[in-house]
Coordinates of C-alpha atoms and ligand atoms in Angstrom, one line a residue:
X245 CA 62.3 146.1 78.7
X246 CA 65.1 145.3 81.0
X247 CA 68.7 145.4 81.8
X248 CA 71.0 142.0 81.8
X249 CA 73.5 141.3 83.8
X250 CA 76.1 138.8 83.9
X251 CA 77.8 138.2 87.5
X252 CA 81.4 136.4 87.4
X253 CA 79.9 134.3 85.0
X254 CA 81.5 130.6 84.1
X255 CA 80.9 127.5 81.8
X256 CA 82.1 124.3 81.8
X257 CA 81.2 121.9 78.8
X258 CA 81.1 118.6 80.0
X259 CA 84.6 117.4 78.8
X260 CA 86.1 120.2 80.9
X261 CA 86.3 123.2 78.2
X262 CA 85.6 126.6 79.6
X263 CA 83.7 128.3 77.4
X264 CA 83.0 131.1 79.6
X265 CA 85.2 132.4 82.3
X266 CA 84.0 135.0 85.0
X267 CA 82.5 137.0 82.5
X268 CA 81.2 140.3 84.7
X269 CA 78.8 142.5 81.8
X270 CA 76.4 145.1 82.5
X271 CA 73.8 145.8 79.4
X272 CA 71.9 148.6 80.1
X273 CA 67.8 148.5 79.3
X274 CA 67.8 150.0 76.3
X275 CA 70.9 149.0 75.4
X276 CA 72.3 147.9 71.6
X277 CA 75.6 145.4 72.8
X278 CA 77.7 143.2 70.1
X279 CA 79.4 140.7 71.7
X280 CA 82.4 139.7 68.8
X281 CA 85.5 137.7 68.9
X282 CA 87.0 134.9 66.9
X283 CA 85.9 131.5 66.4
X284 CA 85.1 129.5 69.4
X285 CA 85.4 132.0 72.1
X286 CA 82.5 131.9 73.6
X287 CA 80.2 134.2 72.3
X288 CA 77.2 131.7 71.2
X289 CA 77.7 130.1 75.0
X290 CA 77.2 133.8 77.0
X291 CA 73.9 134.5 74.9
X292 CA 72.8 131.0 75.3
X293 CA 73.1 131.5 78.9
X294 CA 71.2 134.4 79.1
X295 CA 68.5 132.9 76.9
X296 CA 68.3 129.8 79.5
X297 CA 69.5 127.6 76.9
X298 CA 72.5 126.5 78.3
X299 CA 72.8 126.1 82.2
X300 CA 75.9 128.1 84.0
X301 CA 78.6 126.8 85.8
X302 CA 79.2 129.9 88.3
X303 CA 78.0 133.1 88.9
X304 CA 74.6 134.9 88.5
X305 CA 72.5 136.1 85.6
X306 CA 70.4 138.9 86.3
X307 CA 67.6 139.7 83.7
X308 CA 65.8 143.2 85.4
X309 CA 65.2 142.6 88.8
X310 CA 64.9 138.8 88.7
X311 CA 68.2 136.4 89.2
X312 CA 67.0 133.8 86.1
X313 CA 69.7 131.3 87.1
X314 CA 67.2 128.9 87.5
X315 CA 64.6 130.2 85.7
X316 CA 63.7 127.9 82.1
X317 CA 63.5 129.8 79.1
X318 CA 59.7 130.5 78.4
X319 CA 59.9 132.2 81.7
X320 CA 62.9 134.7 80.6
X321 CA 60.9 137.0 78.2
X322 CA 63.2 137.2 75.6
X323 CA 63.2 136.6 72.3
X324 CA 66.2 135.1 70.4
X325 CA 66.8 134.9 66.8
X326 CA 69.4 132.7 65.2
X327 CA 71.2 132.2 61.9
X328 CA 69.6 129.7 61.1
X329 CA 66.0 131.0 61.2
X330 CA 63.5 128.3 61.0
X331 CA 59.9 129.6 59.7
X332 CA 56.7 127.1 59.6
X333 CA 56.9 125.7 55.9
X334 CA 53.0 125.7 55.3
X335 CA 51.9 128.6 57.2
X336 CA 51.7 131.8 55.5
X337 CA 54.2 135.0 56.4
X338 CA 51.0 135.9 58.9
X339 CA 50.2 133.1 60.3
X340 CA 54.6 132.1 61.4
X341 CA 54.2 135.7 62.7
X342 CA 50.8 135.3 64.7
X343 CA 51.9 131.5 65.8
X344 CA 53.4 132.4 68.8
X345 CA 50.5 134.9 70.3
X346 CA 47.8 132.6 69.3
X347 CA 49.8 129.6 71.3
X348 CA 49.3 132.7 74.3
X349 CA 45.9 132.4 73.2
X350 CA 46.1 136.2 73.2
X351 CA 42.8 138.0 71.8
X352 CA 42.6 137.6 67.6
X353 CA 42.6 141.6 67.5
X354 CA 45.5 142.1 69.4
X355 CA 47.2 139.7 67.9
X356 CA 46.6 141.3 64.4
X357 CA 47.6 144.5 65.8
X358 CA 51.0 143.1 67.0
X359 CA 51.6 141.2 63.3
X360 CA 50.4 143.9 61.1
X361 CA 52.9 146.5 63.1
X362 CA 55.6 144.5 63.1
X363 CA 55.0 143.7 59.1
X364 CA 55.1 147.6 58.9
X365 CA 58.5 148.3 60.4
X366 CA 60.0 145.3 58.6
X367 CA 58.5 146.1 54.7
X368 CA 56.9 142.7 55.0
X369 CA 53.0 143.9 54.4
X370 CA 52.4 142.7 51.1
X371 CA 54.3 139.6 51.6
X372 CA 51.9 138.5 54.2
X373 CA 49.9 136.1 52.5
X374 CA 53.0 134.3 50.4
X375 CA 54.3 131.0 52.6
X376 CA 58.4 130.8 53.2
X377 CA 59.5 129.1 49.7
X378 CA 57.9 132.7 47.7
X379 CA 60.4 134.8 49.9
X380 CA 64.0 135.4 49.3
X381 CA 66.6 134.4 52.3
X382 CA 66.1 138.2 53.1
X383 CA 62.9 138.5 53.6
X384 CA 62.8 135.0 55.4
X385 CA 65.5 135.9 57.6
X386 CA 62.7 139.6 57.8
X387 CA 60.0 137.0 59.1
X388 CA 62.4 135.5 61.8
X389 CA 62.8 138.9 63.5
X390 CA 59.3 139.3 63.1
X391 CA 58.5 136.8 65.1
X392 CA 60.3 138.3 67.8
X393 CA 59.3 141.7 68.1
X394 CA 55.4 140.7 67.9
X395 CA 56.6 139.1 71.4
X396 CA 57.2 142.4 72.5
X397 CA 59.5 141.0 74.5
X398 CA 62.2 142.1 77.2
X399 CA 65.3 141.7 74.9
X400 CA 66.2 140.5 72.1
X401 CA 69.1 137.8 71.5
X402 CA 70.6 137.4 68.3
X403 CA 73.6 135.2 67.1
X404 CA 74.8 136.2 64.1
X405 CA 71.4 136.8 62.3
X406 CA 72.9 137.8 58.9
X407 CA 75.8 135.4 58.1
X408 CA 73.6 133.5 56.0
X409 CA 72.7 136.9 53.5
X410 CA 74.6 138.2 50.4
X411 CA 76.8 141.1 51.2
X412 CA 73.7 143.6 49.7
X413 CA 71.0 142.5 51.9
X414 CA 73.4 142.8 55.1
X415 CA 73.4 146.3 54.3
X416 CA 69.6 146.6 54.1
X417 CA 69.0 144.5 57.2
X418 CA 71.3 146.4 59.2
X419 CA 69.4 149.3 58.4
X420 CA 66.3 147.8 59.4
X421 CA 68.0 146.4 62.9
X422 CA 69.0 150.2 63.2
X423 CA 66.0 151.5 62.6
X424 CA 63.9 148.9 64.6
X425 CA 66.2 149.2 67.7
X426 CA 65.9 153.4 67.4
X427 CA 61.9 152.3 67.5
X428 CA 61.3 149.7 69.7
X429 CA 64.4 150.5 72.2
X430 CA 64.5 147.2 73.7
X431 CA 67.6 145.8 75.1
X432 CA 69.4 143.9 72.2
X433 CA 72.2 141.7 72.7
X434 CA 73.6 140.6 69.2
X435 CA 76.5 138.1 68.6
X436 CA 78.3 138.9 65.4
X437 CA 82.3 138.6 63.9
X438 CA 82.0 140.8 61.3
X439 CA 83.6 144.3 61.2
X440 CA 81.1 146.2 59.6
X441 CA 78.1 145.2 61.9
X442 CA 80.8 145.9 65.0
X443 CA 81.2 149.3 64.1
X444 CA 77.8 150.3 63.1
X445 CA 75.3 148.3 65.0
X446 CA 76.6 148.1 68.6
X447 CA 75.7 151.2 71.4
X448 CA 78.3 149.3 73.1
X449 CA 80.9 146.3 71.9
X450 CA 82.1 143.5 74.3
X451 CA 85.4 141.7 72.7
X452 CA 85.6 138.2 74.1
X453 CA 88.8 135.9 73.6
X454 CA 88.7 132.4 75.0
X455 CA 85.9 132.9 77.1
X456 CA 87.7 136.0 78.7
X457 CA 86.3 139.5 78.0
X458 CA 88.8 141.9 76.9
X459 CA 87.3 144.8 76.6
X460 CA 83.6 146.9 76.8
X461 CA 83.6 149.9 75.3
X462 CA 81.7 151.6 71.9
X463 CA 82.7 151.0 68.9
X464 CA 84.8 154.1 68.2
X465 CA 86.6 153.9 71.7
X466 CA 87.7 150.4 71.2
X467 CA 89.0 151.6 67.4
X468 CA 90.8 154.5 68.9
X469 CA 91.8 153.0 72.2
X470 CA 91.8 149.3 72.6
X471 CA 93.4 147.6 75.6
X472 CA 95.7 145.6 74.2
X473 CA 97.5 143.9 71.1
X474 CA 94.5 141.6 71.0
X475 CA 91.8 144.0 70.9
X476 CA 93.7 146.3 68.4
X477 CA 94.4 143.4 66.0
X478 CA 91.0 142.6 65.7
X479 CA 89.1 146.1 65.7
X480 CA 89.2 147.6 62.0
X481 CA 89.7 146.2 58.7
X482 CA 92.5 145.9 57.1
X483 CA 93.7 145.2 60.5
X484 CA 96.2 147.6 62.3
X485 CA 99.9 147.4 61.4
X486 CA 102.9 146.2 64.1
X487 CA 105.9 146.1 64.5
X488 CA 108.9 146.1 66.8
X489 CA 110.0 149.8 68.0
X490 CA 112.6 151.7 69.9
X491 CA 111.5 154.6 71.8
X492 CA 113.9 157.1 72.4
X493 CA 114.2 161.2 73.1
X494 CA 117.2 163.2 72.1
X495 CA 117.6 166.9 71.5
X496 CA 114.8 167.2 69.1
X497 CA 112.2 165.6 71.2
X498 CA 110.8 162.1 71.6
X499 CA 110.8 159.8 68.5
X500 CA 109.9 155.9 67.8
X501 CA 112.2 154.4 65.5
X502 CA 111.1 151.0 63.5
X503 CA 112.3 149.3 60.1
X504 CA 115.1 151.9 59.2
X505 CA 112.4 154.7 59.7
X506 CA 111.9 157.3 62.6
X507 CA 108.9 158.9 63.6
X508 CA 108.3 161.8 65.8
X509 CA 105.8 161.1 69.0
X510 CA 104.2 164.1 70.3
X511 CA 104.1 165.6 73.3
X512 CA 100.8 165.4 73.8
X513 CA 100.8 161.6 73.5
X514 CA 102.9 161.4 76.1
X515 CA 100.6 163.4 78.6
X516 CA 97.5 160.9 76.8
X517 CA 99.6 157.8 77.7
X518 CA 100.9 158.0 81.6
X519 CA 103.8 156.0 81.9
X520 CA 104.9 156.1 78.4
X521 CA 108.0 157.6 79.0
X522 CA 109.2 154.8 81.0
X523 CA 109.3 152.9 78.0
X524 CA 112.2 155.5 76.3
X525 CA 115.7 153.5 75.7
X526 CA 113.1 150.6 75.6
X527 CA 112.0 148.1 72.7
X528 CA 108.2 148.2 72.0
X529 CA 105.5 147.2 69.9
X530 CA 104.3 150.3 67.4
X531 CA 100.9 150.4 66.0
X532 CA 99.7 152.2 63.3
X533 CA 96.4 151.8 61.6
X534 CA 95.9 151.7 58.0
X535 CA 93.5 154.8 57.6
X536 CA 96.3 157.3 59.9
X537 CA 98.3 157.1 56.4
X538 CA 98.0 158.8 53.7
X539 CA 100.0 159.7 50.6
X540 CA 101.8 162.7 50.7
X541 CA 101.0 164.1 47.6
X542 CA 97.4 163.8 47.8
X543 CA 97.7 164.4 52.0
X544 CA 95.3 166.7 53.5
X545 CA 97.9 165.8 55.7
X546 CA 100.8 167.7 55.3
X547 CA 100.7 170.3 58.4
X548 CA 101.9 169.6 61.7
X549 CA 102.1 165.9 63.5
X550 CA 102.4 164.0 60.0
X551 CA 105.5 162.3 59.8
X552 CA 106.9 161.4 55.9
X553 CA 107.9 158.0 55.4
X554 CA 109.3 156.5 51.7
X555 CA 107.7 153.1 51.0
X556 CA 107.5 150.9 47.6
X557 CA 103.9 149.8 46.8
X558 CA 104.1 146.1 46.6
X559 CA 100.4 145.6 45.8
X560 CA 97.2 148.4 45.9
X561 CA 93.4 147.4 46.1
X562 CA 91.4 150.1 44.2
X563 CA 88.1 150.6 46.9
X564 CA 86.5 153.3 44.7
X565 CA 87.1 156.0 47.1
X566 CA 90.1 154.6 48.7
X567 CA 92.9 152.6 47.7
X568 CA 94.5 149.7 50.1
X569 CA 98.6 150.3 49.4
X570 CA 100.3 147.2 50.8
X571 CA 104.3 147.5 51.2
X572 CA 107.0 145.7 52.9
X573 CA 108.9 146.9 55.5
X574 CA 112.5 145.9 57.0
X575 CA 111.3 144.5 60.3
X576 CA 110.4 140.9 61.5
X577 CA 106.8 140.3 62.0
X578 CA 105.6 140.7 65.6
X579 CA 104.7 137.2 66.7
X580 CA 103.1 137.8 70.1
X581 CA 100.9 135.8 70.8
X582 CA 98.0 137.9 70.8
X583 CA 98.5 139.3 67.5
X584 CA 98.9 135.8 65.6
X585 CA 95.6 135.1 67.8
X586 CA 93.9 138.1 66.2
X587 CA 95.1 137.5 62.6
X588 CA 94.5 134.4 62.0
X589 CA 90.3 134.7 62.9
X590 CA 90.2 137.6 59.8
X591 CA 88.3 137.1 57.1
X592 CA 91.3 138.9 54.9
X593 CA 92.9 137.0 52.5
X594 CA 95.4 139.7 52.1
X595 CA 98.0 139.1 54.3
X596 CA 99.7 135.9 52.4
X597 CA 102.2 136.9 50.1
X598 CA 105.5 135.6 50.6
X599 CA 107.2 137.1 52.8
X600 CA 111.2 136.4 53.8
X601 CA 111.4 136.4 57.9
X602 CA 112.9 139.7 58.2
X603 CA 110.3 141.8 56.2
X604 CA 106.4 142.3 57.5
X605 CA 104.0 143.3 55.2
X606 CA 101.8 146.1 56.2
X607 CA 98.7 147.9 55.0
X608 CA 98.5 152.1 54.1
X609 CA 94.4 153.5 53.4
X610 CA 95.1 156.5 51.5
X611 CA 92.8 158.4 49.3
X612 CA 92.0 156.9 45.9
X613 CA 93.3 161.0 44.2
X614 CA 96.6 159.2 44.8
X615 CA 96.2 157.1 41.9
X616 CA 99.8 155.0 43.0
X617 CA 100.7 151.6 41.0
X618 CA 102.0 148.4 42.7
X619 CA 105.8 148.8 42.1
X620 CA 105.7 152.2 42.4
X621 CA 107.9 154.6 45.0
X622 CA 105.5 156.5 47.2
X623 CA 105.8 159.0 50.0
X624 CA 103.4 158.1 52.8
X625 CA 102.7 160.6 55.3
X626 CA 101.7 158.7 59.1
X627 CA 99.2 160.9 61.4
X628 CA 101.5 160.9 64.4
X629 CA 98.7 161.4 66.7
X630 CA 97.6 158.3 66.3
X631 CA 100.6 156.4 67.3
X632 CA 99.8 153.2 69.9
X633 CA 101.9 151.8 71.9
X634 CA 102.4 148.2 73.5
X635 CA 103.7 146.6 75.9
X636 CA 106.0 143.7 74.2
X637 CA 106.0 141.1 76.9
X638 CA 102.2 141.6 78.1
X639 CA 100.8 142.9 75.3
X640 CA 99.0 145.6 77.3
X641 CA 98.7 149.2 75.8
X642 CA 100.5 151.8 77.5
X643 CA 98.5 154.1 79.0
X644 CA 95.7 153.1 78.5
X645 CA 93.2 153.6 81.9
X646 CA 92.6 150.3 82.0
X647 CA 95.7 148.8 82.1
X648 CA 97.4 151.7 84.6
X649 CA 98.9 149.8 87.2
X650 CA 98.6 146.4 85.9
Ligands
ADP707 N1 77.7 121.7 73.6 C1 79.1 121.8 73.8 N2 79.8 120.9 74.4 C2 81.1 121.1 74.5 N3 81.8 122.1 74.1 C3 81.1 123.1 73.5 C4 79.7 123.0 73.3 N4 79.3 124.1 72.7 C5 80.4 124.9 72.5 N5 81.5 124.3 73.0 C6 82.9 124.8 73.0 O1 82.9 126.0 73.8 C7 83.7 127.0 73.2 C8 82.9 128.2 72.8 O2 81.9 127.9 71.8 P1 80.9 129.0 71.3 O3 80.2 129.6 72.4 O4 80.0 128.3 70.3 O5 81.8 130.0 70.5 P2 81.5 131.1 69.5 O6 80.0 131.3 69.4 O7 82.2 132.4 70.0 O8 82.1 130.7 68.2 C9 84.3 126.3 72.0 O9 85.6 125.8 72.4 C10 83.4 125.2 71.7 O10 84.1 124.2 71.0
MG708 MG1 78.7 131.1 67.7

């Protein structure tokens, strides 16, 4: 196993598009990091680089203690494994998995070892003697990993290994990823763009956006705290709600008014967020995710820090457990440029009702007790707590460490 680690990193197609640009990541041996981000930013180009694939344009890749820069692929120990997984058509489940050792010419009982292990932690065992066309895309795409982890390589790099299942066997395989990550602990680097595997895949998640990386963090710290419009558009499904706000502070404290509605902002948020208070008197961008509502009359939320806010339910997805409550607001989308960025790479069809340009259409999670009907007044309650706050010509954060003074 091994740490990799990407120094100012840069590529340049031929044709002059910079795919990559001074991309500085640190994966730690051991480590489980997603690299996501829409469409085209660059995400296929960084792992290709570090499998030796692609050739960089600037900067150093280290892979443990060995610059690889120059170093060709079969000399990189790693294993990669794409989304298009392609298995030897008249070879049996054992013999695409043994393939690769006995090419090694590594001794038959090792080899068997190594294949009849890796069958084990995969649920493949009594598929071993079937070829490719007598397994399911699952179970195929079961014998592509395989092949890897009887390599027992360094690392594993993966681009977007599941896109090609059914929603059910995504849920299985990430299991089985889990679980044989927990097992084998080897440094995993896995390229994805969809939510779910984000959030429950990744030690560690690197958000990438034209080549430039925004942000590194785990999944959770980039929900609750993402750098910047971008970042916080993109994290979480339905995506977080904007709009244009007003801070301001009279007698009764600090408040953020948006949309004929005023909400309270806490105290404490102002101690979370350093220079938050500069922006009072000033216009800013509000964010508020779907899941810190909830409606009032089914709230847990009704104590201290939830702020009451009187919305007309335009349309609701039932979830089972939870119910998506979409409702207009009297506000002008935000159009900064990194939301509209963000939005449009979503896999969320949601967002294209008609809308006239003064009214944006936002999303409330609340719990599906509440049992609310589109047309229907409802009293939302907003977790105040969770309040973020942008900058509205940068698009920065405010407050956030990262971003203190930038
Ligand atoms: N072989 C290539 N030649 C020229 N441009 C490329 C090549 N491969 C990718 N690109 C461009 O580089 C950018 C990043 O592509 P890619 O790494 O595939 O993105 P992602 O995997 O995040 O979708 C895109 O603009 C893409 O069009
Ligand atoms: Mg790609």
């Amino acid at each position: 196993m091994a740490s990799i680690v990407l120094n100012s990193v840069d590529k340049i197609y031929a044709g002059g598009v910079k795919a990559v640009n001074g991309l500085n990541l640190e994966i730690k041996d051991g480590e489980f990091m997603v690299l996501v981000g829409p469409s085209g930013c660059g995400k296929s180009t960084a792992l290709r680089m570090i499998a030796g694939l692609e050739d960089i344009s600037g900067g150093e890749i280290v892979i443990g203690d060995r610059v690889v820069n120059h170093l060709p692929p079969k000399d990189r120990d790693i294993a990669m494994v794409f989304q298009n997984y392609a298995l030897y058509p008249h070879m049996t489940v054992e013999e695409n998995l043994a393939f690769g050792l006995k090419l090694r010419k590594m001794p038959k009982s090792e080899i068997q070892k190594r294949v009849n292990d890796a069958a084990r932690m995969l649920g493949l065992e009594q598929y071993l003697k079937r070829k490719p066309a007598a397994l399911s895309g699952g179970q195929r795409q079961r014998v592509a990993m395989g092949r890897a982890i009887v390599r027992e390589p360094q690392a594993f790099l993966m681009d977007e290994p599941l896109s090609n299942l059914d929603a059910k066997l995504r849920v299985s395989m990430r299991a089985s990823l889990n679980q044989m990550h927990e097992r084998l602990g080897v440094t995993t680097v896995y390229v994805t763009h969809d939510q779910v595997e984000v959030m429950t895949l990744g030690d560690r998640v690197c958000v990438l956006r034209d080549g430039v990386l925004q942000q590194v963090d785990t999944p959770q710290n980039l929900f609750d705290d993402p750098v910047n419009l971008f970042v916080a558009g993109f994290m979480g499904s339905p995506a977080m709600n904007f709009a244009y706000a007003e801070l301001v502070r009279d007698n009764g404290g600090a408040t953020v008014a948006f949309a004929g509605y005023r909400l309270p902002v806490p105290d404490s948020t102002f101690a979370e967020k350093p220079g938050l208070d500069r922006y009072i008197g000033r216009k800013i961008i509000l964010g508020i995710r779907p899941s810190d509502f909830e409606d009032s009359g089914s709230a847990s939320g009704n104590g201290a820090g939830w702020a009451h806010i009187p919305v007309k339910a335009t349309v609701t997805e039932e979830l089972g457990s939870e119910i998506n409550v979409l409702f207009t607001i009297d506000a002008p989308p935000v159009e900064h440029k990194d939301t509209v960025a963000a939005a449009n790479d979503g896999d969320d069809e949601e967002t294209s009702l008609p809308l006239t340009g003064d009214k944006s259409l936002w999303t409330a999670r609340v719990n599906a007790r509440s049992h609310v009907r589109p047309g229907q007044d409802i009293e939302l309650v907003v977790d105040t707590h969770n309040l973020h706050f942008f900058d509205v010509d940068s698009g920065l954060s405010i407050g956030h460490e990262a971003n203190i003074g930038r």
